[in-house]
XYZ file of C-alpha atoms in Angstrom:
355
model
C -7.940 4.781 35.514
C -6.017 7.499 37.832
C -3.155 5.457 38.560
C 0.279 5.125 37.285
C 3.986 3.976 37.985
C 6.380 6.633 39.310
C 9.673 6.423 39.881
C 10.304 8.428 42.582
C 14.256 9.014 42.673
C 13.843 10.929 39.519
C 12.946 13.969 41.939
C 16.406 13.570 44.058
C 18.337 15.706 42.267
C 15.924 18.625 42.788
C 15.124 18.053 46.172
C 19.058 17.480 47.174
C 19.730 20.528 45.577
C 23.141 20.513 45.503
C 23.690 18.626 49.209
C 25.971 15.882 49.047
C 26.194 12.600 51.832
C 22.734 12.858 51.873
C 20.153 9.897 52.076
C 16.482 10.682 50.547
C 13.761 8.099 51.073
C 10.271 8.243 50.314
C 6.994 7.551 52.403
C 3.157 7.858 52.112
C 2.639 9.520 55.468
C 4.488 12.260 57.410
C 4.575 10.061 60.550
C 6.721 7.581 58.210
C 8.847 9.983 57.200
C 9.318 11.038 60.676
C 10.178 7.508 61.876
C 11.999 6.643 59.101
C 9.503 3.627 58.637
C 7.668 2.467 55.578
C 9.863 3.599 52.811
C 8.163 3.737 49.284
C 10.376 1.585 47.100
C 10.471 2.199 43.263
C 8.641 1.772 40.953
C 5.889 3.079 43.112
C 1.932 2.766 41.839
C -0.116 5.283 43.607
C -3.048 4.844 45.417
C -5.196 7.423 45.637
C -6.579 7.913 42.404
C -5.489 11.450 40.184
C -2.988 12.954 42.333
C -1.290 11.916 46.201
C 0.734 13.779 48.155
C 3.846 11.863 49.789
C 6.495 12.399 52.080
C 10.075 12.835 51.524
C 12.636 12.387 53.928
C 16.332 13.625 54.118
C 19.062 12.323 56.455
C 23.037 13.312 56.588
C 25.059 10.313 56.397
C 27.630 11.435 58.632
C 25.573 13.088 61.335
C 22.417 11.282 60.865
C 20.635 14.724 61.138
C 17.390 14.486 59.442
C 14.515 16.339 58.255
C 11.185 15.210 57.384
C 9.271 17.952 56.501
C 9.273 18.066 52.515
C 5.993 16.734 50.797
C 6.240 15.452 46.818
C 2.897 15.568 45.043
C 2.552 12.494 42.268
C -0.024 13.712 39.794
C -1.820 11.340 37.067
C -2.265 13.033 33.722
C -4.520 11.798 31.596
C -3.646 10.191 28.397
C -4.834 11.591 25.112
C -7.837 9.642 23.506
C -6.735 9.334 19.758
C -9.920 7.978 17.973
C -8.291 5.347 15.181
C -8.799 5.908 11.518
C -9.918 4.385 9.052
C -7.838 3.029 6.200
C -6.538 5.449 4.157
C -6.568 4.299 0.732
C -4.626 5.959 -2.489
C -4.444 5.077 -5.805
C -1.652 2.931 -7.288
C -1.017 4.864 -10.500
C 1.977 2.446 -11.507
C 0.617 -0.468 -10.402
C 3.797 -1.360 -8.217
C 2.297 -1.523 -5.171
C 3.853 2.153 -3.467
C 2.007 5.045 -4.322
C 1.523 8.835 -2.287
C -0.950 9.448 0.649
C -2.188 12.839 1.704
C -2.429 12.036 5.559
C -2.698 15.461 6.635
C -6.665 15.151 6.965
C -6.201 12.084 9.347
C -5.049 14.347 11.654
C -8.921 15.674 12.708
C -10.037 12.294 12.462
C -7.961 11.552 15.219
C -8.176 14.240 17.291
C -11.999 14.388 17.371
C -13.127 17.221 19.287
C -10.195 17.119 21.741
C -7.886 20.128 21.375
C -4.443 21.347 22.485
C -3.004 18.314 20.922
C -0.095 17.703 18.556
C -0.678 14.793 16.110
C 2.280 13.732 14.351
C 2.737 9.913 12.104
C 5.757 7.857 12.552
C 7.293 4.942 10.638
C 7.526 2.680 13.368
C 6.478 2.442 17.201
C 9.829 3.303 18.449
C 10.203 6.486 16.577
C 6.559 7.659 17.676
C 7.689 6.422 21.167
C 10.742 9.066 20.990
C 9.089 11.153 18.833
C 11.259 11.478 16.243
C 11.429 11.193 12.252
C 8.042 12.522 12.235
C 6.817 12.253 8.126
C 5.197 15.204 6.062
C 2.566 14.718 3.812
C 2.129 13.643 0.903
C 3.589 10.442 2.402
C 5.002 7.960 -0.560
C 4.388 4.805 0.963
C 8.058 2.176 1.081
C 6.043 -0.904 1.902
C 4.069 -2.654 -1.075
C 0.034 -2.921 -0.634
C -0.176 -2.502 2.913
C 1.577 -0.276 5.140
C 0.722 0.867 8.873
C 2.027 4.026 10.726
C 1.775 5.012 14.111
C -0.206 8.560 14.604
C 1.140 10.018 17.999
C -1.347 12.316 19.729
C 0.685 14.631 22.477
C -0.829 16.728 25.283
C 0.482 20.052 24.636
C 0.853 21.016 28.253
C 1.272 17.437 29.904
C 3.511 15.613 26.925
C 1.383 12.891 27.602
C 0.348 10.939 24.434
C -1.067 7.675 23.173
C -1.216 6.364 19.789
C -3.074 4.421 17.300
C -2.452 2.750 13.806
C -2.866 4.345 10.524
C -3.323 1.703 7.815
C -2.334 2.714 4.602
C -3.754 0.829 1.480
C -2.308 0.942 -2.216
C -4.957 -0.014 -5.323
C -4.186 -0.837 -8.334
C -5.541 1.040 -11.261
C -7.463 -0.229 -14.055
C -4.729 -1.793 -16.831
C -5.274 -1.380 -20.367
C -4.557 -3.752 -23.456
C -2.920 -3.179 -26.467
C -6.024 -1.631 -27.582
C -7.076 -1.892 -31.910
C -8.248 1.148 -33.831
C -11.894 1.416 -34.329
C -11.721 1.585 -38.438
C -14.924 1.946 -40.461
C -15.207 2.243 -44.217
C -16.662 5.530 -45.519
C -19.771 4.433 -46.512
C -21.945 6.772 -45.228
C -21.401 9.937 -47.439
C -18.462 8.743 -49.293
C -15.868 11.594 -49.459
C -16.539 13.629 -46.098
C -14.335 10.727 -43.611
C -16.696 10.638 -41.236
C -18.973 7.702 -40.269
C -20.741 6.996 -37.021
C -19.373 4.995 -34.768
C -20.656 2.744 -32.047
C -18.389 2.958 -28.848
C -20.036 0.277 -26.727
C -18.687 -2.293 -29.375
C -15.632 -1.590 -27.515
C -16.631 -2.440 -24.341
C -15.665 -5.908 -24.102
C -12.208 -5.659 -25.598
C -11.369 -3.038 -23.169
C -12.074 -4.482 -20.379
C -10.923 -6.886 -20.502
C -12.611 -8.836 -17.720
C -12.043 -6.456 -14.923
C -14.605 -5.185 -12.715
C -14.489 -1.573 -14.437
C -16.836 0.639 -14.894
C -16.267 2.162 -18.988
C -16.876 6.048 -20.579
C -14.962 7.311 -23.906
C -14.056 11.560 -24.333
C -12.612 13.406 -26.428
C -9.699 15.002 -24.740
C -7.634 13.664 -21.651
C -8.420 16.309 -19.558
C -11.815 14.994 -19.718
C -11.140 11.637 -19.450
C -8.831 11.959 -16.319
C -11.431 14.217 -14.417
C -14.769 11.904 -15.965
C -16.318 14.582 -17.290
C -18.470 14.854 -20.509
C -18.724 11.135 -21.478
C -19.645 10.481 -24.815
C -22.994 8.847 -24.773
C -24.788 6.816 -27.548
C -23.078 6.915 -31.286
C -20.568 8.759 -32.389
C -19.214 11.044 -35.470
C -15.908 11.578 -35.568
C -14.735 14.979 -36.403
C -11.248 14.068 -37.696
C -9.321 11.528 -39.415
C -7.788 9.792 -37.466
C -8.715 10.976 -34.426
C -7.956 9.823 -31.065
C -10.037 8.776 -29.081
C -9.608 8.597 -24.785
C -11.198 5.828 -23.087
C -11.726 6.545 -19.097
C -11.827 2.526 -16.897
C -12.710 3.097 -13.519
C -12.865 0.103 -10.712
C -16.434 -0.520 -9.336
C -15.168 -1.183 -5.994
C -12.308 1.373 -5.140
C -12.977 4.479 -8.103
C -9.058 4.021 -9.006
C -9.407 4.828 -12.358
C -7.193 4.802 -15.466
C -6.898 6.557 -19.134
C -5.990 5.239 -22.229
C -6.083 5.837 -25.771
C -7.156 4.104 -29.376
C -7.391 5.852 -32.668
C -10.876 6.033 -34.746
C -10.078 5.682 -38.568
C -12.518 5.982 -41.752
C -11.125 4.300 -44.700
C -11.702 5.758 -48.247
C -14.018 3.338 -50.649
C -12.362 2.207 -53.689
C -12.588 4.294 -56.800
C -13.900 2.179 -59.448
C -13.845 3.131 -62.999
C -16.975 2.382 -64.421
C -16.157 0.089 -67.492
C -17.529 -0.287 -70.987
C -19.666 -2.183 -72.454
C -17.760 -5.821 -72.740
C -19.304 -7.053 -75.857
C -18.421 -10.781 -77.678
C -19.732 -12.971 -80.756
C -22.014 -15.613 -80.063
C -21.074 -19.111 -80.078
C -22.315 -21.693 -82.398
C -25.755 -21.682 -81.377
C -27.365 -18.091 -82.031
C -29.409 -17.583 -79.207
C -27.781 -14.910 -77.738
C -25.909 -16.758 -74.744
C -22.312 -17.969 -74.411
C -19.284 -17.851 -72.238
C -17.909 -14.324 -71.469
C -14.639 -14.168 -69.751
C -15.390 -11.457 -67.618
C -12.168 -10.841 -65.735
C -10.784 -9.143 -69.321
C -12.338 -6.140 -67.704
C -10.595 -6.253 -64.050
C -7.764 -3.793 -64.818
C -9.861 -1.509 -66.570
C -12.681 -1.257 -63.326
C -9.690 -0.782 -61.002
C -8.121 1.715 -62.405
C -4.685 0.297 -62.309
C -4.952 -0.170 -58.913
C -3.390 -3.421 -57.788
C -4.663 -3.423 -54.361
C -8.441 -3.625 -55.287
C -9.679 -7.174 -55.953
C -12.462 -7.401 -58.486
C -15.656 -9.438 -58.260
C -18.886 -9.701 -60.323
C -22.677 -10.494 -59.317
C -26.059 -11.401 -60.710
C -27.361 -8.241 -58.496
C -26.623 -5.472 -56.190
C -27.279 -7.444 -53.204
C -24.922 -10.204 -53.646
C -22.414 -7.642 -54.843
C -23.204 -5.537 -51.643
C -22.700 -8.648 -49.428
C -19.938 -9.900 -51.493
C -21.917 -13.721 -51.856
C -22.779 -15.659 -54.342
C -19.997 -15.011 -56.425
C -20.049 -15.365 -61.003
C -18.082 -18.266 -62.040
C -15.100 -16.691 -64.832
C -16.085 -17.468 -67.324
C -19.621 -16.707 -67.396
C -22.667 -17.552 -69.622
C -25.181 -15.231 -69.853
C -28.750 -15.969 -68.911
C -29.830 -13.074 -71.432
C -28.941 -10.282 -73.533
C -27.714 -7.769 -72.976
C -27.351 -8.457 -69.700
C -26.335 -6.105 -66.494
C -24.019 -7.220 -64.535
C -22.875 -6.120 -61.082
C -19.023 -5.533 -59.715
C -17.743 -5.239 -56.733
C -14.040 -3.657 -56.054
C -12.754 -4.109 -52.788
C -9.143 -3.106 -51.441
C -7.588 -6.100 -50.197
C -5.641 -3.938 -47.156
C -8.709 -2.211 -45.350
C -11.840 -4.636 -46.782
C -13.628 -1.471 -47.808
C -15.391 -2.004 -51.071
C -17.325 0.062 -53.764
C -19.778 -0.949 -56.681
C -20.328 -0.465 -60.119
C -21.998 -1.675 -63.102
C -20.962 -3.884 -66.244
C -23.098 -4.289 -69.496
């Protein structure tokens, strides 16, 4: 508004100049300072808005000489005008609540179009006061969440300043689970260990409930920049291969990486068995118990790990339902029946055929 408090002894010491037993006293008008009347007492508000000129008057203490002819001009510098930020928000990579800032671009915010200025961010009001301990960016925040500094904005010719607050705001990153490999039996061209592979089925397990936005890539370069999302199914194009899964929070971008394994599973190599031929019972119609399982160790090959199964057709054995009783009657003869290996550790299975 044009006005401010002065205190005016601060000038005595330049206007004594060295003179000692000297009296200085202040007044708006050269007729007071001639009378010695109206003294200005400190701290003195001006008023005449901007800049006043008063009077300053000298008088020796021993022979009351005095002079009355020196003028003091008060001047009212204008304060900067630093425009306040807005929050400046980082991402909390550790989720611990401190993280680093890069608050070197506040500094046009807050200057605006104003120039000849010297911005500097403080720690607390007392250091931007005294302008000390100014901080360099980046500036790793040492209060959890939420932390406000105070920008200083300096006249460069006046040393007048002003400041404003600088919130500074720490988010959390996306957190990942434990997450399981993707495994799929090689079903689809048996041999080659590749199988197609649908991503989205993911989705849920990843997320795990958060407000995150989900893309999967192939490299972590990709995955920490968000580039080249996989879209739709997926081959893989080794076994295992790993897999990088990008989470990214709908509200502040934060995002994080993380990582699960894709894994095709080899089908069980079945032997395909003889024929498993028996005499017929009593009655000679062709049917009787067959104990089936007598040809288990042959159809597995000596593998222990492969359970075997057998089926009226290749639908049940495919599904792995409606399981043959051991033993089993025949409904004719010969008869085909259908077997199903499957190893017990990854559930992949394979089929074959038993006369």
């Amino acid at each position: 508004d044009g006005f401010s408090q002065f205190n005016l002894e601060d000038k005595n010491t330049e206007i004594l100049n060295g003179q000692t037993d000297i009296t200085v006293s202040y007044h708006e008008s050269i007729v007071d300072a001639q009378n010695g009347t109206n003294a200005i007492v400190s701290p003195y508000i001006n008023t005449i808005v901007n800049s006043q000129v008063n009077y300053d008057r000298l008088i020796n203490n021993i022979t009351q000489c005095v002079n009355s002819t020196g003028s003091l001009d008060i001047v009212v510098n204008p304060l900067p005008t630093p425009i306040p930020p807005p929050v400046l928000e980082s991402c909390d990579i550790n989720n611990d609540g401190f993280t680093e800032f890069d608050i070197s671009g506040v500094e046009a915010i807050v200057l605006g179009t104003q120039s000849g200025m010297t911005v500097s961010f403080h720690e607390s009001q007392s250091d931007a006061d005294s302008n000390v301990n100014p901080l360099n960016s980046p500036y790793n925040s040492i209060i959890p969440d939420l932390q406000e500094l105070i920008v200083r904005m300096e006249n460069d010719v006046t040393g007048c300043y002003a400041t404003t607050m600088l919130t500074l705001q720490s988010n959390p990153v996306p957190e990942f689970i434990s997450i399981s490999e993707y495994i799929l039996c090689d079903y689809n061209n048996s041999g080659d260990e590749s199988e197609q592979f649908d991503l989205s089925s993911k989705n849920t397990e990843i997320i795990n409930g958060q407000n995150t936005s989900i893309s999967y890539h192939e490299n972590q370069t990709e995955a920490e920049l968000g580039l080249n999302p996989i879209v739709g199914l997926y081959n893989n194009i080794s076994n295992p291969q790993l897999l990088y899964v990008r989470l990214e929070d709908n509200l502040t971008g934060c995002a994080n990486v993380g990582t699960f394994n894709l894994q095709v599973n080899p089908l069980p190599i079945l032997v395909n068995p003889s024929s498993l031929d028996v005499c017929d019972d009593g009655v000679p119609d062709g049917l009787t118990e067959i104990d089936l399982s007598v040809k288990d160790n042959e159809i597995r090959g000596g593998n222990s790990s492969y359970s075997i199964t057998y089926y009226i057709n290749q639908l049940d054995a495919d599904m792995g339902v409606n399981q043959l009783s051991v033993p089993y009657t025949n409904t004719r003869n010969p008869q085909t029946i259908y077997v199903r290996g499957e190893d017990i550790t990854t559930g992949c299975y394979s089929t074959t055929t038993l006369d």
